[in-house]
PDB file of C-alpha atoms in Angstrom:
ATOM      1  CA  UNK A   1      30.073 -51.728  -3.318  1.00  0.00           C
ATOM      2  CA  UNK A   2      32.953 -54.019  -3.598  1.00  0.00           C
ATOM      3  CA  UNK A   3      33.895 -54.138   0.204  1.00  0.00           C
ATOM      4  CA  UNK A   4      34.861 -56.947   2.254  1.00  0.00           C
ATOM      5  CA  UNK A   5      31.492 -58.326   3.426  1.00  0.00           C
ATOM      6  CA  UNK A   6      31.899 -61.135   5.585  1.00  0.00           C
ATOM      7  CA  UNK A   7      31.955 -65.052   4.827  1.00  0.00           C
ATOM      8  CA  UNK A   8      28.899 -66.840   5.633  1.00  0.00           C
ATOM      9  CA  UNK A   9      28.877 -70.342   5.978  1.00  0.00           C
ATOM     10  CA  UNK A  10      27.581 -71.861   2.839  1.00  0.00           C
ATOM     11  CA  UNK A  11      25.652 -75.624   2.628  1.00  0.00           C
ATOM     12  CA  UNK A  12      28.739 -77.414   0.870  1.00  0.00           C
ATOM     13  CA  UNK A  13      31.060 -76.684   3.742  1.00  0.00           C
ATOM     14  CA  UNK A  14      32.886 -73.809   2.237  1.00  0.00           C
ATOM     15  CA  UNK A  15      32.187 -69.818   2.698  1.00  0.00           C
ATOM     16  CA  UNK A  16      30.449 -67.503   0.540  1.00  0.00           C
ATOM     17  CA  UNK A  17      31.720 -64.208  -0.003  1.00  0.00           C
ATOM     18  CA  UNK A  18      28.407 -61.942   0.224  1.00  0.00           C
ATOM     19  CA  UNK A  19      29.441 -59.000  -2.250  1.00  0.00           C
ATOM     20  CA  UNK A  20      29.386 -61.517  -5.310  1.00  0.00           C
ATOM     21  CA  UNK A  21      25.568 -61.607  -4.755  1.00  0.00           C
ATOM     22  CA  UNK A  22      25.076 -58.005  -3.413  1.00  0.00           C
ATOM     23  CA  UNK A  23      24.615 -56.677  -7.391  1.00  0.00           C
ATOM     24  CA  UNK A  24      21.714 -59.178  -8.132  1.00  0.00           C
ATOM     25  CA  UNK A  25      20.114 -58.036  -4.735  1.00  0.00           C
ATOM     26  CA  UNK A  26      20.387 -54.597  -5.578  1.00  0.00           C
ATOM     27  CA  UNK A  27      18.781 -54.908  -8.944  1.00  0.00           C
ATOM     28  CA  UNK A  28      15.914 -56.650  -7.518  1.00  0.00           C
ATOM     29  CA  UNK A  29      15.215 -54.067  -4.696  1.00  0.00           C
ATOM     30  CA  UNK A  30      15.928 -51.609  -8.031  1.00  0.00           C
ATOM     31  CA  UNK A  31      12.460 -52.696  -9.042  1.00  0.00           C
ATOM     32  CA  UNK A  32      11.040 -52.448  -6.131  1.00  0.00           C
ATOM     33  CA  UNK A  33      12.209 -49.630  -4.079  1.00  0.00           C
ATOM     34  CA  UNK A  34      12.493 -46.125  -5.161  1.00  0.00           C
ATOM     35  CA  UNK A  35      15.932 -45.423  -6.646  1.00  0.00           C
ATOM     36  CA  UNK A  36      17.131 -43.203  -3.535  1.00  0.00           C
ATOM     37  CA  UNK A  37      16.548 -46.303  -1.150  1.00  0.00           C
ATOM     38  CA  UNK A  38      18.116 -48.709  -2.277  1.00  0.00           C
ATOM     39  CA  UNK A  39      21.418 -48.367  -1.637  1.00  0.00           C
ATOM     40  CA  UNK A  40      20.177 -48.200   2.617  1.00  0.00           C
ATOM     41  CA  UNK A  41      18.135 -51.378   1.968  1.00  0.00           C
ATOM     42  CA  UNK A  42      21.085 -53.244   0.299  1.00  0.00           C
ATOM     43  CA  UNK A  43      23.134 -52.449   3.001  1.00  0.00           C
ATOM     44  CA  UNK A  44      20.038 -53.609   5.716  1.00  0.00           C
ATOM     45  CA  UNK A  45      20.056 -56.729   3.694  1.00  0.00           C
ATOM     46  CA  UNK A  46      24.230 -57.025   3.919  1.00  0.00           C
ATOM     47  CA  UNK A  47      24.246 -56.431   7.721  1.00  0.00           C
ATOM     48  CA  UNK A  48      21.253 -59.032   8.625  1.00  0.00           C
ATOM     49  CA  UNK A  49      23.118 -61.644   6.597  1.00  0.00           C
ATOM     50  CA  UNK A  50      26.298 -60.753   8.672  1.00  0.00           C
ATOM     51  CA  UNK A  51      24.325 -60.352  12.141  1.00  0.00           C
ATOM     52  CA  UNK A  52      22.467 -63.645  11.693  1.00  0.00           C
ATOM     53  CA  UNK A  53      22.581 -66.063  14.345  1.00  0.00           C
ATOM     54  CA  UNK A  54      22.228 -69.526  12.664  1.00  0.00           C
ATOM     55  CA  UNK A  55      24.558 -72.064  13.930  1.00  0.00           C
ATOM     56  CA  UNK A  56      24.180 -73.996  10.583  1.00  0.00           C
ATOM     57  CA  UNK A  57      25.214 -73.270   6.962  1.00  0.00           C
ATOM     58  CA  UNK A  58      23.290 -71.823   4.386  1.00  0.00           C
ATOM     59  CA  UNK A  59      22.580 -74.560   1.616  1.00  0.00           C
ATOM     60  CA  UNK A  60      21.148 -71.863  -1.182  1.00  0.00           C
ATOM     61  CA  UNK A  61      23.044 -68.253  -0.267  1.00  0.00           C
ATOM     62  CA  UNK A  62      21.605 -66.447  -3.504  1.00  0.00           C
ATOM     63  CA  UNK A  63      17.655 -67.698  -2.687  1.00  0.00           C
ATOM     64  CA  UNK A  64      18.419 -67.220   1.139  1.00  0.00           C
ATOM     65  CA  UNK A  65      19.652 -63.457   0.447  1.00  0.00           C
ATOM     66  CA  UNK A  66      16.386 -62.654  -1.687  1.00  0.00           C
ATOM     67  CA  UNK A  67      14.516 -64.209   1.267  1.00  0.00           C
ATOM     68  CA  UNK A  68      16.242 -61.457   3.446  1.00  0.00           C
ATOM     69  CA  UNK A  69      15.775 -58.595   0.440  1.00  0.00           C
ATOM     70  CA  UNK A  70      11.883 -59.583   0.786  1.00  0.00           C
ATOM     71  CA  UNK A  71      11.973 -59.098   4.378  1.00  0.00           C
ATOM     72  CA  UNK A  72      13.457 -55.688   4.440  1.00  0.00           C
ATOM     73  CA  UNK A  73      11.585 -54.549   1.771  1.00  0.00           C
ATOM     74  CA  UNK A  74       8.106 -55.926   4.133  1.00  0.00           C
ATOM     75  CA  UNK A  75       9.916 -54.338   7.051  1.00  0.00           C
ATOM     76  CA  UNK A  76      10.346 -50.901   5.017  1.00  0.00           C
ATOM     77  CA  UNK A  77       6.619 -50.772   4.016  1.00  0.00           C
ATOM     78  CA  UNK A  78       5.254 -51.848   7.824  1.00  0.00           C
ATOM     79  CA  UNK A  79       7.619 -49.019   9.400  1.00  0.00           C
ATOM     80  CA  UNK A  80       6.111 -46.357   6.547  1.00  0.00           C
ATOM     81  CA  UNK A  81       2.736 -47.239   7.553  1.00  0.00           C
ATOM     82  CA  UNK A  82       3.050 -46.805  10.633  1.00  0.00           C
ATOM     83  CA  UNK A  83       4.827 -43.513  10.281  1.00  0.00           C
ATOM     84  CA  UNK A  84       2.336 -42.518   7.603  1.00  0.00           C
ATOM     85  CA  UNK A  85       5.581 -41.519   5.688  1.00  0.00           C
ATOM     86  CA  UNK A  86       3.277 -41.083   2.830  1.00  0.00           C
ATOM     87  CA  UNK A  87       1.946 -38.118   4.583  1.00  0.00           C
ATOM     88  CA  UNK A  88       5.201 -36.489   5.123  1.00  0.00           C
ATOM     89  CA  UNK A  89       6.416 -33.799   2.876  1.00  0.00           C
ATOM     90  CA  UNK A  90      10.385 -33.144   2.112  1.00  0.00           C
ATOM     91  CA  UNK A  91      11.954 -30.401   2.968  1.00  0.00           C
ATOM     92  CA  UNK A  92      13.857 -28.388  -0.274  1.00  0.00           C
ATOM     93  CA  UNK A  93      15.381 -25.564  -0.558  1.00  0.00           C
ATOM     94  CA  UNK A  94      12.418 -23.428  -1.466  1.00  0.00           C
ATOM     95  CA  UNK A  95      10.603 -24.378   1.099  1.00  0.00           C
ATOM     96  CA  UNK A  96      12.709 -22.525   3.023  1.00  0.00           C
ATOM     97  CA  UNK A  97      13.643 -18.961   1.099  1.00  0.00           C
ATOM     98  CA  UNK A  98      16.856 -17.169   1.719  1.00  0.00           C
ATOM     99  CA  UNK A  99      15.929 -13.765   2.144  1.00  0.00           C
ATOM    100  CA  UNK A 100      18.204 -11.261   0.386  1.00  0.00           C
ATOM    101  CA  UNK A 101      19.510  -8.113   2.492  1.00  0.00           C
ATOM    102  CA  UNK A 102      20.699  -6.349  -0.302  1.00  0.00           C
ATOM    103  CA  UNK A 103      22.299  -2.432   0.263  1.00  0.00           C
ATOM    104  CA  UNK A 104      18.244  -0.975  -1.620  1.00  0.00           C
ATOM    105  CA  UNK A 105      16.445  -3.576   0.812  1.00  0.00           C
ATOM    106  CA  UNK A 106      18.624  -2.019   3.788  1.00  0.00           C
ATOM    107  CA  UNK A 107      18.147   1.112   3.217  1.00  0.00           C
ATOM    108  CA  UNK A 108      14.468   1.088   2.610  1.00  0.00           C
ATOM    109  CA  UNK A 109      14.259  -0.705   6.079  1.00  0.00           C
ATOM    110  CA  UNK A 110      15.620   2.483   7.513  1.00  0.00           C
ATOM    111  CA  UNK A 111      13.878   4.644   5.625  1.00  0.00           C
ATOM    112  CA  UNK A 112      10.294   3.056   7.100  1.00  0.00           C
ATOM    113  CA  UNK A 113      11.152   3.495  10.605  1.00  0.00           C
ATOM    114  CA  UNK A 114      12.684   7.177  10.206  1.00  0.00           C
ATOM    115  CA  UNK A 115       9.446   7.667   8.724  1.00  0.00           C
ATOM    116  CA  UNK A 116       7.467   5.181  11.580  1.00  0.00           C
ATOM    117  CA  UNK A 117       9.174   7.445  14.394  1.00  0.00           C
ATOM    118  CA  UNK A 118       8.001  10.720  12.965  1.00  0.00           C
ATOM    119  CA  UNK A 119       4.727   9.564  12.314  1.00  0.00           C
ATOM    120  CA  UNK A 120       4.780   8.703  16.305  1.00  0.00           C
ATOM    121  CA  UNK A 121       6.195  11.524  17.253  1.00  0.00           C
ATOM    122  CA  UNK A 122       3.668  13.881  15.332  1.00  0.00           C
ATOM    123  CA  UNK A 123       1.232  11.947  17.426  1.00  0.00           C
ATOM    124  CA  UNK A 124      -0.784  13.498  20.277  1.00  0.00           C
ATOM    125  CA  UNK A 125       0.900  13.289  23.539  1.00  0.00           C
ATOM    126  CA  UNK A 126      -1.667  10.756  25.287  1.00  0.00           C
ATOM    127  CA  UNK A 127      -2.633   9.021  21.884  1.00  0.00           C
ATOM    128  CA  UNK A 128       1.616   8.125  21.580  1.00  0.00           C
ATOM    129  CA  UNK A 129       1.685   7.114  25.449  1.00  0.00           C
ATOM    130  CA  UNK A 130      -1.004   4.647  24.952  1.00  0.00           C
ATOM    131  CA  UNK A 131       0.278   3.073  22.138  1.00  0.00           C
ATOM    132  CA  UNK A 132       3.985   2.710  23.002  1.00  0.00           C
ATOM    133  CA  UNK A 133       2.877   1.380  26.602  1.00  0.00           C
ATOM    134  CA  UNK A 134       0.535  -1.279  24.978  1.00  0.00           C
ATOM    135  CA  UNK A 135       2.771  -2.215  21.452  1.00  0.00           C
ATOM    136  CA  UNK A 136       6.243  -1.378  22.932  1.00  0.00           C
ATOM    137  CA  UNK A 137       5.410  -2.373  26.774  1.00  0.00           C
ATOM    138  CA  UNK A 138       2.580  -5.310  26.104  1.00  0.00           C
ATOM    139  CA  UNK A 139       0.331  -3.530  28.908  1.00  0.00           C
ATOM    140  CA  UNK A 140      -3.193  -4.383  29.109  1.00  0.00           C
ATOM    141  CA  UNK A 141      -5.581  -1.641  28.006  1.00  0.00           C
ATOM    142  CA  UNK A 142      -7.179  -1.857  32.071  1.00  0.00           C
ATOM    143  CA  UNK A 143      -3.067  -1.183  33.338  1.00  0.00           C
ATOM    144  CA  UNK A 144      -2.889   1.899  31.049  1.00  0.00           C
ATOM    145  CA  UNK A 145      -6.245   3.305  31.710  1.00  0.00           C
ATOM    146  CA  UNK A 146      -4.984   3.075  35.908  1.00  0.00           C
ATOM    147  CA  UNK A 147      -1.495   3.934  34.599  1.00  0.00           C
ATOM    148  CA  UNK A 148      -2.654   7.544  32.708  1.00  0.00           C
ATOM    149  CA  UNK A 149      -5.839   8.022  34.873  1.00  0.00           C
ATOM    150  CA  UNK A 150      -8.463   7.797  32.171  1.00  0.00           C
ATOM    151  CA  UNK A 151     -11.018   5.048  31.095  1.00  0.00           C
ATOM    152  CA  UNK A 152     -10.382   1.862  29.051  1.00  0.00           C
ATOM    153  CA  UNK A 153     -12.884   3.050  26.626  1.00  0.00           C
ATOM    154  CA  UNK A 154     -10.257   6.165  26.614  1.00  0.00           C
ATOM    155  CA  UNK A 155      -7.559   3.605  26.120  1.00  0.00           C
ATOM    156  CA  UNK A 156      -9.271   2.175  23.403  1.00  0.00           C
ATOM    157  CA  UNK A 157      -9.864   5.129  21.271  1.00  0.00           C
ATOM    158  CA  UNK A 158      -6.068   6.227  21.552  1.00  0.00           C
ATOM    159  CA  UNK A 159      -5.221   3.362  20.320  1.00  0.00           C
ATOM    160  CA  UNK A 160      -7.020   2.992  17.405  1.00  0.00           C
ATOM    161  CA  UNK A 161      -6.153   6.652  16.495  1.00  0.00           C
ATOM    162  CA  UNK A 162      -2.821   5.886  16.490  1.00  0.00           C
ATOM    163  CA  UNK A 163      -2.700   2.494  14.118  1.00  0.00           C
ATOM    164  CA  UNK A 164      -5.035   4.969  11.719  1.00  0.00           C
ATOM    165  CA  UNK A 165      -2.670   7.854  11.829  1.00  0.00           C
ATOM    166  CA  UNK A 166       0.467   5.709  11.904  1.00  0.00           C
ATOM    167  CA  UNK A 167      -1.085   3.134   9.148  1.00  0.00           C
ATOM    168  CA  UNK A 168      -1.769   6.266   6.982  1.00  0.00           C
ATOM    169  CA  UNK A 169       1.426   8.257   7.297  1.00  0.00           C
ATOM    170  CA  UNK A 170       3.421   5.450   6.134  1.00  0.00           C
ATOM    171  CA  UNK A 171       1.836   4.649   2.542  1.00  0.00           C
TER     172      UNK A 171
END
Protein backbone atom coordinates (compact mmCIF):
# COMPACT_ATOMS: atom_id res chain seq x y z
CA UNK A 1 0.00 0.00 0.00
CA UNK A 2 3.02 2.11 0.21
CA UNK A 3 2.58 4.00 -3.19
CA UNK A 4 3.06 7.49 -3.96
CA UNK A 5 -0.34 9.02 -3.09
CA UNK A 6 -0.41 12.52 -3.75
CA UNK A 7 0.33 15.66 -1.40
CA UNK A 8 -2.61 17.41 -0.16
CA UNK A 9 -2.37 20.67 1.13
CA UNK A 10 -2.31 20.51 4.84
CA UNK A 11 -3.63 23.62 7.39
CA UNK A 12 0.05 24.63 8.52
CA UNK A 13 1.13 25.44 5.00
CA UNK A 14 3.04 22.33 4.29
CA UNK A 15 1.80 18.95 2.39
CA UNK A 16 0.69 15.79 3.75
CA UNK A 17 1.71 12.70 2.26
CA UNK A 18 -1.69 10.57 2.26
CA UNK A 19 -0.18 6.90 2.60
CA UNK A 20 1.11 7.74 6.25
CA UNK A 21 -2.62 7.81 7.21
CA UNK A 22 -3.94 5.19 4.68
CA UNK A 23 -3.11 2.17 7.51
CA UNK A 24 -5.28 3.86 10.28
CA UNK A 25 -8.09 4.28 7.57
CA UNK A 26 -7.91 0.86 6.63
CA UNK A 27 -8.19 -0.50 10.10
CA UNK A 28 -11.17 1.50 10.74
CA UNK A 29 -13.08 0.43 7.53
CA UNK A 30 -11.51 -3.22 8.91
CA UNK A 31 -14.27 -2.95 11.47
CA UNK A 32 -16.64 -1.94 9.49
CA UNK A 33 -16.57 -3.43 6.13
CA UNK A 34 -16.31 -7.02 5.35
CA UNK A 35 -12.66 -8.08 5.01
CA UNK A 36 -12.88 -8.56 1.04
CA UNK A 37 -13.93 -4.76 0.68
CA UNK A 38 -11.81 -3.03 2.11
CA UNK A 39 -9.00 -2.82 0.25
CA UNK A 40 -11.67 -1.12 -2.86
CA UNK A 41 -13.00 1.27 -0.18
CA UNK A 42 -9.47 2.37 0.96
CA UNK A 43 -8.60 3.03 -2.35
CA UNK A 44 -12.30 5.08 -2.94
CA UNK A 45 -11.24 6.94 0.10
CA UNK A 46 -7.41 7.59 -1.45
CA UNK A 47 -8.79 8.79 -4.84
CA UNK A 48 -11.61 11.31 -3.34
CA UNK A 49 -8.88 12.83 -1.18
CA UNK A 50 -6.75 13.20 -4.43
CA UNK A 51 -9.85 14.29 -6.74
CA UNK A 52 -11.06 16.88 -4.23
CA UNK A 53 -11.63 20.24 -5.36
CA UNK A 54 -10.99 22.53 -2.31
CA UNK A 55 -9.00 25.52 -3.06
CA UNK A 56 -7.96 25.69 0.68
CA UNK A 57 -5.81 23.47 2.95
CA UNK A 58 -6.85 20.88 5.11
CA UNK A 59 -6.24 22.01 8.85
CA UNK A 60 -6.88 18.24 10.46
CA UNK A 61 -5.83 15.58 7.41
CA UNK A 62 -6.23 12.41 9.78
CA UNK A 63 -10.05 13.62 11.09
CA UNK A 64 -10.74 14.99 7.47
CA UNK A 65 -9.75 11.41 5.91
CA UNK A 66 -12.13 9.51 8.48
CA UNK A 67 -14.74 12.10 7.43
CA UNK A 68 -14.19 10.77 3.79
CA UNK A 69 -13.88 6.83 5.15
CA UNK A 70 -17.51 7.59 6.71
CA UNK A 71 -18.74 8.80 3.52
CA UNK A 72 -17.75 5.90 1.41
CA UNK A 73 -18.68 3.55 3.76
CA UNK A 74 -22.60 5.61 3.70
CA UNK A 75 -22.11 5.64 -0.05
CA UNK A 76 -21.36 1.70 -0.08
CA UNK A 77 -24.49 0.87 2.03
CA UNK A 78 -26.98 3.46 -0.12
CA UNK A 79 -25.64 1.83 -3.52
CA UNK A 80 -26.33 -1.94 -1.83
CA UNK A 81 -29.73 -0.93 -1.04
CA UNK A 82 -30.56 0.11 -3.87
CA UNK A 83 -29.14 -2.85 -5.70
CA UNK A 84 -30.62 -5.13 -3.05
CA UNK A 85 -27.04 -6.66 -3.10
CA UNK A 86 -28.23 -8.50 -0.12
CA UNK A 87 -30.40 -10.43 -2.40
CA UNK A 88 -27.74 -11.41 -4.74
CA UNK A 89 -26.11 -14.74 -4.54
CA UNK A 90 -22.22 -15.39 -5.64
CA UNK A 91 -21.36 -17.33 -8.13
CA UNK A 92 -18.66 -20.46 -7.06
CA UNK A 93 -17.45 -23.00 -8.64
CA UNK A 94 -20.12 -25.51 -7.78
CA UNK A 95 -22.60 -23.63 -8.80
CA UNK A 96 -21.52 -24.25 -11.96
CA UNK A 97 -20.36 -28.23 -12.32
CA UNK A 98 -17.78 -29.32 -14.78
CA UNK A 99 -19.16 -32.21 -16.31
CA UNK A 100 -16.70 -35.08 -16.81
CA UNK A 101 -16.56 -36.83 -20.41
CA UNK A 102 -14.66 -39.59 -19.34
CA UNK A 103 -13.79 -42.70 -22.13
CA UNK A 104 -17.06 -45.13 -19.78
CA UNK A 105 -19.31 -41.83 -19.96
CA UNK A 106 -18.50 -41.72 -23.88
CA UNK A 107 -19.08 -44.79 -24.63
CA UNK A 108 -22.28 -45.30 -22.80
CA UNK A 109 -23.50 -42.14 -24.76
CA UNK A 110 -23.08 -44.23 -27.85
CA UNK A 111 -24.27 -47.13 -26.64
CA UNK A 112 -27.95 -45.29 -25.85
CA UNK A 113 -28.43 -44.03 -29.22
CA UNK A 114 -27.26 -47.38 -31.09
CA UNK A 115 -29.81 -48.71 -28.93
CA UNK A 116 -32.38 -45.34 -29.45
CA UNK A 117 -32.03 -45.96 -33.38
CA UNK A 118 -32.97 -49.60 -33.25
CA UNK A 119 -35.66 -49.09 -31.01
CA UNK A 120 -36.92 -46.51 -33.92
CA UNK A 121 -36.24 -48.49 -36.46
CA UNK A 122 -38.17 -51.63 -35.03
CA UNK A 123 -40.96 -49.13 -35.00
CA UNK A 124 -44.01 -49.35 -37.30
CA UNK A 125 -43.56 -47.56 -40.49
CA UNK A 126 -46.29 -44.70 -39.86
CA UNK A 127 -45.81 -44.77 -35.95
CA UNK A 128 -41.65 -43.82 -36.84
CA UNK A 129 -42.84 -41.16 -39.58
CA UNK A 130 -44.90 -39.38 -37.10
CA UNK A 131 -42.55 -39.17 -34.56
CA UNK A 132 -39.37 -38.20 -36.44
CA UNK A 133 -41.52 -35.46 -38.40
CA UNK A 134 -42.84 -34.00 -35.03
CA UNK A 135 -39.42 -34.61 -32.53
CA UNK A 136 -36.80 -34.44 -35.37
CA UNK A 137 -38.82 -31.87 -37.78
CA UNK A 138 -40.90 -29.76 -34.90
CA UNK A 139 -44.17 -30.22 -37.17
CA UNK A 140 -47.42 -29.62 -35.69
CA UNK A 141 -49.55 -32.72 -35.15
CA UNK A 142 -52.44 -30.79 -37.80
CA UNK A 143 -49.14 -30.53 -40.62
CA UNK A 144 -48.50 -34.30 -40.19
CA UNK A 145 -52.00 -35.48 -40.15
CA UNK A 146 -52.28 -33.28 -43.94
CA UNK A 147 -48.67 -34.40 -44.51
CA UNK A 148 -49.47 -38.54 -44.15
CA UNK A 149 -53.24 -38.20 -44.99
CA UNK A 150 -54.71 -39.41 -41.73
CA UNK A 151 -56.41 -37.63 -38.70
CA UNK A 152 -54.76 -35.68 -35.83
CA UNK A 153 -56.37 -38.01 -33.47
CA UNK A 154 -54.25 -40.60 -35.80
CA UNK A 155 -51.29 -38.37 -35.23
CA UNK A 156 -51.78 -38.45 -31.75
CA UNK A 157 -51.90 -42.08 -31.11
CA UNK A 158 -48.59 -42.67 -33.20
CA UNK A 159 -47.06 -40.63 -31.21
CA UNK A 160 -47.67 -41.74 -28.01
CA UNK A 161 -46.94 -45.35 -29.21
CA UNK A 162 -43.75 -44.44 -30.07
CA UNK A 163 -42.44 -42.50 -26.66
CA UNK A 164 -44.04 -45.95 -24.96
CA UNK A 165 -42.19 -48.30 -27.19
CA UNK A 166 -39.06 -46.14 -27.42
CA UNK A 167 -39.26 -45.21 -23.46
CA UNK A 168 -39.48 -49.03 -22.83
CA UNK A 169 -36.83 -50.43 -25.13
CA UNK A 170 -34.26 -48.33 -23.65
CA UNK A 171 -34.39 -49.36 -19.78
Amino acid sequence: MQSSYARIPAGDGGTVDLSRHLGAVRRFLMKRAPIGEVDDLVQEVALRMQTRRATEAIDNVEGYLFQVAQSVLADRGRRDTVRHRSAHDSLEEFHHPVEDRSPERVLQGKEHLAQLIAAMNDLPDRTRQAFVLHRFEEMSYAAIARHLGISVSAVEKHIMKAIKLLSGSLR
